[in-house]
PDB file of C-alpha atoms and ligand atoms in Angstrom:
ATOM      1  CA  MET A 711     -13.686  -0.868  -1.969  1.00  0.00           C
ATOM      2  CA  ASN A 712     -16.545  -2.220  -0.531  1.00  0.00           C
ATOM      3  CA  LYS A 713     -19.278  -0.042   0.964  1.00  0.00           C
ATOM      4  CA  TYR A 714     -17.635   1.865   3.738  1.00  0.00           C
ATOM      5  CA  VAL A 715     -19.500   0.414   6.814  1.00  0.00           C
ATOM      6  CA  HIS A 716     -20.163   3.334   8.596  1.00  0.00           C
ATOM      7  CA  GLY A 717     -21.248   5.548   5.900  1.00  0.00           C
ATOM      8  CA  TYR A 718     -21.064   9.323   5.295  1.00  0.00           C
ATOM      9  CA  SER A 719     -24.156  10.624   7.351  1.00  0.00           C
ATOM     10  CA  ASP A 720     -24.228  13.679   9.466  1.00  0.00           C
ATOM     11  CA  TYR A 721     -24.418  11.397  12.365  1.00  0.00           C
ATOM     12  CA  GLU A 722     -21.205   9.242  11.526  1.00  0.00           C
ATOM     13  CA  ALA A 723     -19.357  12.710  10.961  1.00  0.00           C
ATOM     14  CA  ASN A 724     -20.435  13.964  14.523  1.00  0.00           C
ATOM     15  CA  ARG A 725     -19.205  10.674  15.719  1.00  0.00           C
ATOM     16  CA  LEU A 726     -15.718  10.844  14.031  1.00  0.00           C
ATOM     17  CA  HIS A 727     -15.347  14.426  15.480  1.00  0.00           C
ATOM     18  CA  ASP A 728     -16.300  13.165  19.021  1.00  0.00           C
ATOM     19  CA  GLN A 729     -13.757  10.323  18.714  1.00  0.00           C
ATOM     20  CA  ALA A 730     -10.927  12.463  17.413  1.00  0.00           C
ATOM     21  CA  ASP A 731     -11.748  15.005  20.279  1.00  0.00           C
ATOM     22  CA  SER A 732     -12.004  12.657  22.887  1.00  0.00           C
ATOM     23  CA  LEU A 733      -8.983  10.863  22.121  1.00  0.00           C
ATOM     24  CA  ALA A 734      -6.874  13.438  21.251  1.00  0.00           C
ATOM     25  CA  ASP A 735      -4.151  13.445  23.965  1.00  0.00           C
ATOM     26  CA  LEU A 736      -4.130   9.539  24.365  1.00  0.00           C
ATOM     27  CA  LEU A 737      -3.460   8.867  20.430  1.00  0.00           C
ATOM     28  CA  HIS A 738      -1.636  11.940  19.311  1.00  0.00           C
ATOM     29  CA  TYR A 739       0.724  13.345  22.184  1.00  0.00           C
ATOM     30  CA  ASP A 740       3.436  11.636  20.217  1.00  0.00           C
ATOM     31  CA  SER A 741       2.070  12.247  16.666  1.00  0.00           C
ATOM     32  CA  VAL A 742       5.123  14.816  16.062  1.00  0.00           C
ATOM     33  CA  TRP A 743       7.230  14.575  13.074  1.00  0.00           C
ATOM     34  CA  GLU A 744      10.559  16.339  12.640  1.00  0.00           C
ATOM     35  CA  LYS A 745      10.411  19.803  11.215  1.00  0.00           C
ATOM     36  CA  GLY A 746      10.076  20.048   7.313  1.00  0.00           C
ATOM     37  CA  SER A 747       8.297  16.604   6.900  1.00  0.00           C
ATOM     38  CA  VAL A 748       6.125  15.697   3.965  1.00  0.00           C
ATOM     39  CA  ILE A 749       3.225  13.747   5.418  1.00  0.00           C
ATOM     40  CA  LEU A 750       0.492  11.703   3.862  1.00  0.00           C
ATOM     41  CA  GLU A 751      -2.624  11.132   5.683  1.00  0.00           C
ATOM     42  CA  ALA A 752      -4.255   8.472   4.213  1.00  0.00           C
ATOM     43  CA  GLY A 753      -8.157   8.217   4.354  1.00  0.00           C
ATOM     44  CA  CYS A 754      -8.514  11.687   6.400  1.00  0.00           C
ATOM     45  CA  GLY A 755     -12.230  11.425   6.052  1.00  0.00           C
ATOM     46  CA  ILE A 756     -14.008  14.815   7.461  1.00  0.00           C
ATOM     47  CA  GLY A 757     -10.375  15.894   8.746  1.00  0.00           C
ATOM     48  CA  ALA A 758     -11.259  14.828  12.436  1.00  0.00           C
ATOM     49  CA  GLN A 759      -7.824  13.855  13.150  1.00  0.00           C
ATOM     50  CA  THR A 760      -6.229  16.205  10.566  1.00  0.00           C
ATOM     51  CA  LYS A 761      -7.418  19.207  12.595  1.00  0.00           C
ATOM     52  CA  ILE A 762      -5.616  17.821  15.800  1.00  0.00           C
ATOM     53  CA  ILE A 763      -2.291  16.627  14.034  1.00  0.00           C
ATOM     54  CA  ALA A 764      -1.840  19.311  11.739  1.00  0.00           C
ATOM     55  CA  PRO A 765      -1.621  22.204  14.198  1.00  0.00           C
ATOM     56  CA  LYS A 766       1.248  20.049  16.464  1.00  0.00           C
ATOM     57  CA  ASN A 767       3.388  20.050  13.276  1.00  0.00           C
ATOM     58  CA  LYS A 768       3.110  23.498  11.929  1.00  0.00           C
ATOM     59  CA  ASN A 769       6.461  23.174  10.431  1.00  0.00           C
ATOM     60  CA  SER A 770       5.699  20.178   8.075  1.00  0.00           C
ATOM     61  CA  LYS A 771       3.240  19.866   5.110  1.00  0.00           C
ATOM     62  CA  PHE A 772       0.486  17.295   4.783  1.00  0.00           C
ATOM     63  CA  ILE A 773      -1.310  15.691   1.894  1.00  0.00           C
ATOM     64  CA  SER A 774      -4.659  14.596   3.383  1.00  0.00           C
ATOM     65  CA  ILE A 775      -6.528  12.153   0.922  1.00  0.00           C
ATOM     66  CA  ASP A 776      -9.455  10.278   0.929  1.00  0.00           C
ATOM     67  CA  ILE A 777     -11.998   8.492  -1.548  1.00  0.00           C
ATOM     68  CA  SER A 778     -14.897  10.650  -0.422  1.00  0.00           C
ATOM     69  CA  SER A 779     -15.422  14.104  -2.188  1.00  0.00           C
ATOM     70  CA  GLU A 780     -17.959  14.962   0.384  1.00  0.00           C
ATOM     71  CA  SER A 781     -15.821  14.030   3.221  1.00  0.00           C
ATOM     72  CA  LEU A 782     -13.021  16.080   1.702  1.00  0.00           C
ATOM     73  CA  ASP A 783     -15.159  19.027   1.257  1.00  0.00           C
ATOM     74  CA  GLN A 784     -16.025  18.903   5.233  1.00  0.00           C
ATOM     75  CA  ALA A 785     -12.529  18.188   5.916  1.00  0.00           C
ATOM     76  CA  ARG A 786     -11.341  21.449   3.902  1.00  0.00           C
ATOM     77  CA  ASN A 787     -14.233  23.607   6.082  1.00  0.00           C
ATOM     78  CA  ILE A 788     -13.012  22.391   9.284  1.00  0.00           C
ATOM     79  CA  ALA A 789      -9.251  23.024   8.205  1.00  0.00           C
ATOM     80  CA  ASP A 790     -10.272  26.496   7.056  1.00  0.00           C
ATOM     81  CA  SER A 791     -12.403  27.217  10.495  1.00  0.00           C
ATOM     82  CA  ASN A 792      -9.479  26.125  12.447  1.00  0.00           C
ATOM     83  CA  SER A 793      -7.004  28.491  10.214  1.00  0.00           C
ATOM     84  CA  ILE A 794      -5.191  25.360   9.416  1.00  0.00           C
ATOM     85  CA  ASP A 795      -2.832  26.104   6.217  1.00  0.00           C
ATOM     86  CA  ASN A 796      -0.430  23.399   6.239  1.00  0.00           C
ATOM     87  CA  VAL A 797      -2.724  20.592   4.762  1.00  0.00           C
ATOM     88  CA  ALA A 798      -3.535  19.953   0.864  1.00  0.00           C
ATOM     89  CA  PHE A 799      -6.685  17.985   0.678  1.00  0.00           C
ATOM     90  CA  GLN A 800      -7.069  16.095  -2.494  1.00  0.00           C
ATOM     91  CA  GLN A 801      -9.381  12.967  -3.442  1.00  0.00           C
ATOM     92  CA  ASP A 802      -7.451   9.592  -4.135  1.00  0.00           C
ATOM     93  CA  ASP A 803      -7.603   6.101  -3.516  1.00  0.00           C
ATOM     94  CA  ILE A 804      -5.056   4.395  -1.427  1.00  0.00           C
ATOM     95  CA  PHE A 805      -5.119   1.609  -3.893  1.00  0.00           C
ATOM     96  CA  GLU A 806      -4.004   4.152  -6.626  1.00  0.00           C
ATOM     97  CA  LEU A 807      -1.819   6.529  -5.297  1.00  0.00           C
ATOM     98  CA  PRO A 808      -0.753   9.263  -7.771  1.00  0.00           C
ATOM     99  CA  PHE A 809       2.781   9.652  -6.097  1.00  0.00           C
ATOM    100  CA  GLY A 810       6.021   8.754  -7.126  1.00  0.00           C
ATOM    101  CA  ASP A 811       8.310   6.139  -5.058  1.00  0.00           C
ATOM    102  CA  GLU A 812       9.547   7.364  -1.722  1.00  0.00           C
ATOM    103  CA  TYR A 813       7.834  10.848  -1.816  1.00  0.00           C
ATOM    104  CA  PHE A 814       6.864  11.059   1.689  1.00  0.00           C
ATOM    105  CA  ASP A 815       8.763  11.221   4.983  1.00  0.00           C
ATOM    106  CA  HIS A 816       5.986   9.676   7.125  1.00  0.00           C
ATOM    107  CA  ILE A 817       2.433   8.442   6.324  1.00  0.00           C
ATOM    108  CA  PHE A 818      -0.429   8.294   8.926  1.00  0.00           C
ATOM    109  CA  LEU A 819      -3.583   6.653   8.856  1.00  0.00           C
ATOM    110  CA  SER A 820      -6.194   5.871  11.875  1.00  0.00           C
ATOM    111  CA  PHE A 821      -9.557   4.056  11.657  1.00  0.00           C
ATOM    112  CA  VAL A 822      -8.870   3.202   8.112  1.00  0.00           C
ATOM    113  CA  LEU A 823      -7.238  -0.044   7.793  1.00  0.00           C
ATOM    114  CA  GLU A 824     -10.232  -2.116   9.618  1.00  0.00           C
ATOM    115  CA  HIS A 825     -12.310  -1.220   6.721  1.00  0.00           C
ATOM    116  CA  ILE A 826     -10.437  -2.171   3.872  1.00  0.00           C
ATOM    117  CA  PRO A 827     -10.811  -5.610   2.653  1.00  0.00           C
ATOM    118  CA  ASN A 828      -7.219  -6.452   2.225  1.00  0.00           C
ATOM    119  CA  PRO A 829      -5.215  -3.949   4.535  1.00  0.00           C
ATOM    120  CA  MET A 830      -1.748  -5.989   3.813  1.00  0.00           C
ATOM    121  CA  GLN A 831      -2.383  -4.757   0.104  1.00  0.00           C
ATOM    122  CA  ALA A 832      -2.871  -1.201   1.116  1.00  0.00           C
ATOM    123  CA  LEU A 833       0.128  -1.373   3.596  1.00  0.00           C
ATOM    124  CA  SER A 834       2.204  -2.139   0.543  1.00  0.00           C
ATOM    125  CA  LYS A 835       0.763   0.471  -1.782  1.00  0.00           C
ATOM    126  CA  LEU A 836       1.569   2.995   1.163  1.00  0.00           C
ATOM    127  CA  LYS A 837       5.092   1.647   1.514  1.00  0.00           C
ATOM    128  CA  ARG A 838       5.874   2.231  -1.942  1.00  0.00           C
ATOM    129  CA  VAL A 839       5.378   6.086  -1.539  1.00  0.00           C
ATOM    130  CA  LEU A 840       7.111   5.910   1.813  1.00  0.00           C
ATOM    131  CA  LYS A 841      10.923   7.092   1.964  1.00  0.00           C
ATOM    132  CA  THR A 842      13.165   4.555   3.307  1.00  0.00           C
ATOM    133  CA  LYS A 843      13.543   4.932   7.129  1.00  0.00           C
ATOM    134  CA  GLY A 844      10.005   7.002   7.011  1.00  0.00           C
ATOM    135  CA  THR A 845       7.337   5.601   9.467  1.00  0.00           C
ATOM    136  CA  GLY A 846       3.971   4.218   8.710  1.00  0.00           C
ATOM    137  CA  ASP A 847       1.109   4.752  11.762  1.00  0.00           C
ATOM    138  CA  ALA A 848      -2.115   2.907  11.768  1.00  0.00           C
ATOM    139  CA  ASN A 849      -4.639   1.908  14.162  1.00  0.00           C
ATOM    140  CA  ILE A 850      -5.887  -1.866  13.538  1.00  0.00           C
ATOM    141  CA  GLY A 851      -5.792  -3.447  17.156  1.00  0.00           C
ATOM    142  CA  ARG A 852      -4.377  -6.725  17.709  1.00  0.00           C
ATOM    143  CA  LYS A 853      -3.374  -7.435  14.185  1.00  0.00           C
ATOM    144  CA  LEU A 854      -1.328  -4.427  13.644  1.00  0.00           C
ATOM    145  CA  TYR A 855       2.258  -5.999  14.715  1.00  0.00           C
ATOM    146  CA  PRO A 856       1.697  -9.171  12.394  1.00  0.00           C
ATOM    147  CA  LEU A 857       0.589  -6.979   9.310  1.00  0.00           C
ATOM    148  CA  LEU A 858       3.154  -4.459   9.815  1.00  0.00           C
ATOM    149  CA  ASN A 859       5.782  -7.258  10.270  1.00  0.00           C
ATOM    150  CA  GLN A 860       4.640  -9.216   7.195  1.00  0.00           C
ATOM    151  CA  SER A 861       4.571  -6.006   4.948  1.00  0.00           C
ATOM    152  CA  SER A 862       8.339  -5.846   6.115  1.00  0.00           C
ATOM    153  CA  PHE A 863       8.430  -2.811   8.123  1.00  0.00           C
ATOM    154  CA  LYS A 864      11.061  -2.599  10.287  1.00  0.00           C
ATOM    155  CA  GLU A 865      11.749  -1.317  14.215  1.00  0.00           C
ATOM    156  CA  ILE A 866       7.944  -1.972  14.824  1.00  0.00           C
ATOM    157  CA  LYS A 867       6.459  -0.668  17.857  1.00  0.00           C
ATOM    158  CA  VAL A 868       2.625  -1.361  18.860  1.00  0.00           C
ATOM    159  CA  SER A 869       1.400   0.306  21.992  1.00  0.00           C
ATOM    160  CA  PRO A 870      -1.952  -0.282  23.766  1.00  0.00           C
ATOM    161  CA  ARG A 871      -4.056   2.872  24.556  1.00  0.00           C
ATOM    162  CA  GLN A 872      -6.631   2.314  26.956  1.00  0.00           C
ATOM    163  CA  VAL A 873      -9.583   4.385  27.445  1.00  0.00           C
ATOM    164  CA  TYR A 874     -11.277   3.632  30.874  1.00  0.00           C
ATOM    165  CA  VAL A 875     -14.476   5.908  31.861  1.00  0.00           C
ATOM    166  CA  ASP A 876     -16.366   6.229  34.653  1.00  0.00           C
ATOM    167  CA  ASP A 877     -18.382   8.816  36.566  1.00  0.00           C
ATOM    168  CA  SER A 878     -15.462  10.782  37.575  1.00  0.00           C
ATOM    169  CA  ASN A 879     -14.727  11.907  33.998  1.00  0.00           C
ATOM    170  CA  PRO A 880     -18.189  13.236  32.591  1.00  0.00           C
ATOM    171  CA  LYS A 881     -16.827  14.571  29.547  1.00  0.00           C
ATOM    172  CA  TRP A 882     -15.407  11.046  28.431  1.00  0.00           C
ATOM    173  CA  VAL A 883     -18.859   9.554  29.406  1.00  0.00           C
ATOM    174  CA  GLU A 884     -20.055  11.856  26.807  1.00  0.00           C
ATOM    175  CA  GLY A 885     -17.549  12.366  24.364  1.00  0.00           C
ATOM    176  CA  PHE A 886     -16.381   8.695  24.180  1.00  0.00           C
ATOM    177  CA  THR A 887     -18.507   6.079  25.513  1.00  0.00           C
ATOM    178  CA  LYS A 888     -21.899   7.788  24.341  1.00  0.00           C
ATOM    179  CA  ASN A 889     -21.040   9.766  21.458  1.00  0.00           C
ATOM    180  CA  THR A 890     -17.900   7.605  19.871  1.00  0.00           C
ATOM    181  CA  PHE A 891     -18.361   4.198  20.800  1.00  0.00           C
ATOM    182  CA  THR A 892     -21.972   3.492  21.595  1.00  0.00           C
ATOM    183  CA  ALA A 893     -22.906   5.772  18.445  1.00  0.00           C
ATOM    184  CA  MET A 894     -20.739   3.572  16.352  1.00  0.00           C
ATOM    185  CA  ILE A 895     -22.588   0.504  17.202  1.00  0.00           C
ATOM    186  CA  LYS A 896     -26.062   1.925  16.973  1.00  0.00           C
ATOM    187  CA  GLY A 897     -24.830   3.355  13.543  1.00  0.00           C
ATOM    188  CA  VAL A 898     -24.756  -0.264  11.986  1.00  0.00           C
ATOM    189  CA  SER A 899     -27.842  -1.583  13.665  1.00  0.00           C
ATOM    190  CA  LYS A 900     -30.187  -1.481  10.691  1.00  0.00           C
ATOM    191  CA  GLU A 901     -27.198  -3.218   8.482  1.00  0.00           C
ATOM    192  CA  ALA A 902     -26.499  -5.806  11.091  1.00  0.00           C
ATOM    193  CA  VAL A 903     -30.102  -6.809  11.629  1.00  0.00           C
ATOM    194  CA  SER A 904     -30.974  -6.638   7.795  1.00  0.00           C
ATOM    195  CA  LYS A 905     -28.149  -9.117   7.142  1.00  0.00           C
ATOM    196  CA  ASN A 906     -29.119 -11.572   9.852  1.00  0.00           C
ATOM    197  CA  ILE A 907     -25.805 -10.853  11.594  1.00  0.00           C
ATOM    198  CA  ILE A 908     -27.965 -10.695  14.806  1.00  0.00           C
ATOM    199  CA  SER A 909     -31.482 -10.284  15.912  1.00  0.00           C
ATOM    200  CA  LYS A 910     -33.192  -6.917  16.645  1.00  0.00           C
ATOM    201  CA  LYS A 911     -33.820  -8.060  20.269  1.00  0.00           C
ATOM    202  CA  GLU A 912     -30.215  -8.926  20.714  1.00  0.00           C
ATOM    203  CA  PHE A 913     -29.106  -5.890  19.170  1.00  0.00           C
ATOM    204  CA  ASP A 914     -31.379  -3.835  21.223  1.00  0.00           C
ATOM    205  CA  LYS A 915     -30.224  -5.343  24.427  1.00  0.00           C
ATOM    206  CA  GLY A 916     -26.542  -4.849  23.564  1.00  0.00           C
ATOM    207  CA  ILE A 917     -27.380  -1.104  23.078  1.00  0.00           C
ATOM    208  CA  LYS A 918     -29.268  -1.048  26.395  1.00  0.00           C
ATOM    209  CA  ASP A 919     -26.181  -2.833  28.391  1.00  0.00           C
ATOM    210  CA  LEU A 920     -23.840  -0.136  26.611  1.00  0.00           C
ATOM    211  CA  ASN A 921     -26.159   2.777  27.716  1.00  0.00           C
ATOM    212  CA  ARG A 922     -26.115   1.084  31.148  1.00  0.00           C
ATOM    213  CA  THR A 923     -22.032   1.582  31.176  1.00  0.00           C
ATOM    214  CA  ALA A 924     -22.552   5.462  30.801  1.00  0.00           C
ATOM    215  CA  GLU A 925     -25.289   5.648  33.401  1.00  0.00           C
ATOM    216  CA  GLY A 926     -24.453   6.601  37.219  1.00  0.00           C
ATOM    217  CA  GLY A 927     -22.296   3.742  38.714  1.00  0.00           C
ATOM    218  CA  GLY A 928     -21.439   2.367  35.254  1.00  0.00           C
ATOM    219  CA  THR A 929     -17.928   2.037  33.840  1.00  0.00           C
ATOM    220  CA  PHE A 930     -16.552   1.547  30.254  1.00  0.00           C
ATOM    221  CA  CYS A 931     -13.131   0.261  29.130  1.00  0.00           C
ATOM    222  CA  TYR A 932     -11.707  -0.121  25.609  1.00  0.00           C
ATOM    223  CA  THR A 933      -8.382  -0.373  23.733  1.00  0.00           C
ATOM    224  CA  PHE A 934      -6.977   1.033  21.025  1.00  0.00           C
ATOM    225  CA  PHE A 935      -3.520   0.059  19.284  1.00  0.00           C
ATOM    226  CA  LYS A 936      -1.076   2.466  17.800  1.00  0.00           C
ATOM    227  CA  GLY A 937       1.423   1.067  15.604  1.00  0.00           C
ATOM    228  CA  ILE A 938       4.724   2.789  14.295  1.00  0.00           C
ATOM    229  CA  GLY A 939       7.054   0.993  11.742  1.00  0.00           C
ATOM    230  CA  THR A 940      10.025   2.216   9.738  1.00  0.00           C
ATOM    231  CA  LYS A 941      10.470   1.257   6.251  1.00  0.00           C
TER     232      LYS A 941
HETATM  233  C1  SAM B 118     -13.693   5.721   9.858  1.00  0.00           C
HETATM  234  S1  SAM B 118     -13.250   6.801   8.631  1.00  0.00           S
HETATM  235  C2  SAM B 118     -11.974   7.442   9.500  1.00  0.00           C
HETATM  236  C3  SAM B 118     -11.405   8.898   8.902  1.00  0.00           C
HETATM  237  C4  SAM B 118     -10.647   9.682   9.653  1.00  0.00           C
HETATM  238  N1  SAM B 118      -9.055   9.163   9.623  1.00  0.00           N
HETATM  239  C5  SAM B 118     -10.581   9.628  11.170  1.00  0.00           C
HETATM  240  O1  SAM B 118      -9.979   9.021  12.201  1.00  0.00           O
HETATM  241  O2  SAM B 118     -11.713  10.409  11.676  1.00  0.00           O
HETATM  242  C6  SAM B 118     -12.543   5.756   7.320  1.00  0.00           C
HETATM  243  C7  SAM B 118     -12.267   6.585   5.991  1.00  0.00           C
HETATM  244  O3  SAM B 118     -11.182   5.902   5.354  1.00  0.00           O
HETATM  245  C8  SAM B 118     -11.805   6.203   3.995  1.00  0.00           C
HETATM  246  N2  SAM B 118     -11.412   5.272   2.824  1.00  0.00           N
HETATM  247  C9  SAM B 118     -11.757   3.853   2.796  1.00  0.00           C
HETATM  248  N3  SAM B 118     -11.069   3.210   1.839  1.00  0.00           N
HETATM  249  C10 SAM B 118     -10.389   4.151   1.086  1.00  0.00           C
HETATM  250  C11 SAM B 118      -9.534   4.145   0.187  1.00  0.00           C
HETATM  251  N4  SAM B 118      -9.283   3.050  -0.716  1.00  0.00           N
HETATM  252  N5  SAM B 118      -8.608   5.050  -0.240  1.00  0.00           N
HETATM  253  C12 SAM B 118      -8.794   6.325   0.582  1.00  0.00           C
HETATM  254  N6  SAM B 118      -9.705   6.623   1.495  1.00  0.00           N
HETATM  255  C13 SAM B 118     -10.456   5.690   2.017  1.00  0.00           C
HETATM  256  C14 SAM B 118     -13.352   6.422   3.834  1.00  0.00           C
HETATM  257  O4  SAM B 118     -13.777   7.351   2.924  1.00  0.00           O
HETATM  258  C15 SAM B 118     -13.395   7.162   5.218  1.00  0.00           C
HETATM  259  O5  SAM B 118     -13.338   8.505   4.986  1.00  0.00           O
END
């Protein structure tokens, strides 16, 4: 794949945990599969979502894969420290999955497709290892319905999950507005400026405006999209 835009720094690891923790209820209140399922988590990264979804599905087994061995080491540590024992982590590429056809009951992936140059090809690779009638689950915003549709998934349901933050919810001001969203934008500053996508002055103004949304009287609103489709 192309270089992963957010990189693998401690800064990005903390951001992924803040993102997963602050969005846990919003995104995962319904991430529950039937007992005994075998679930592929594709692009698990440092296990920020794994540590939320695995305990919710204690009677199912996860195989959580990522292309980065460093991220997987962190994911294993997180799983150990949360006494999670229903996940096997392994290094694999979504485009070269070493599993037989129809191996998994369900496939889960979050914040992955938007980083892949050809998300439709990724979906078709994932679909091969998904059981007929199994479900695939991804976040890639407004393109999710057409992508799942063109990949011939059935019973597609896309639901917007809106995060609205103001002073009445200081935990989200910290965990989401500052440490997830603004941190994500700050993290790509050097690359965006060096590639002349935006001037430093304009970028810094954007960060200042974003910081303002987390100060007294500021508000912040963002919409995630969760999509589910059946094979
Ligand atoms: C933004 S992170 C999201 C991690 C995790 N799902 C989360 O929500 O915290 C994207 C992850 O996708 C992984 N990734 C990107 N391309 C991949 C590929 N072809 N195969 C497996 N993993 C991939 C990256 O290594 C990275 O860990």
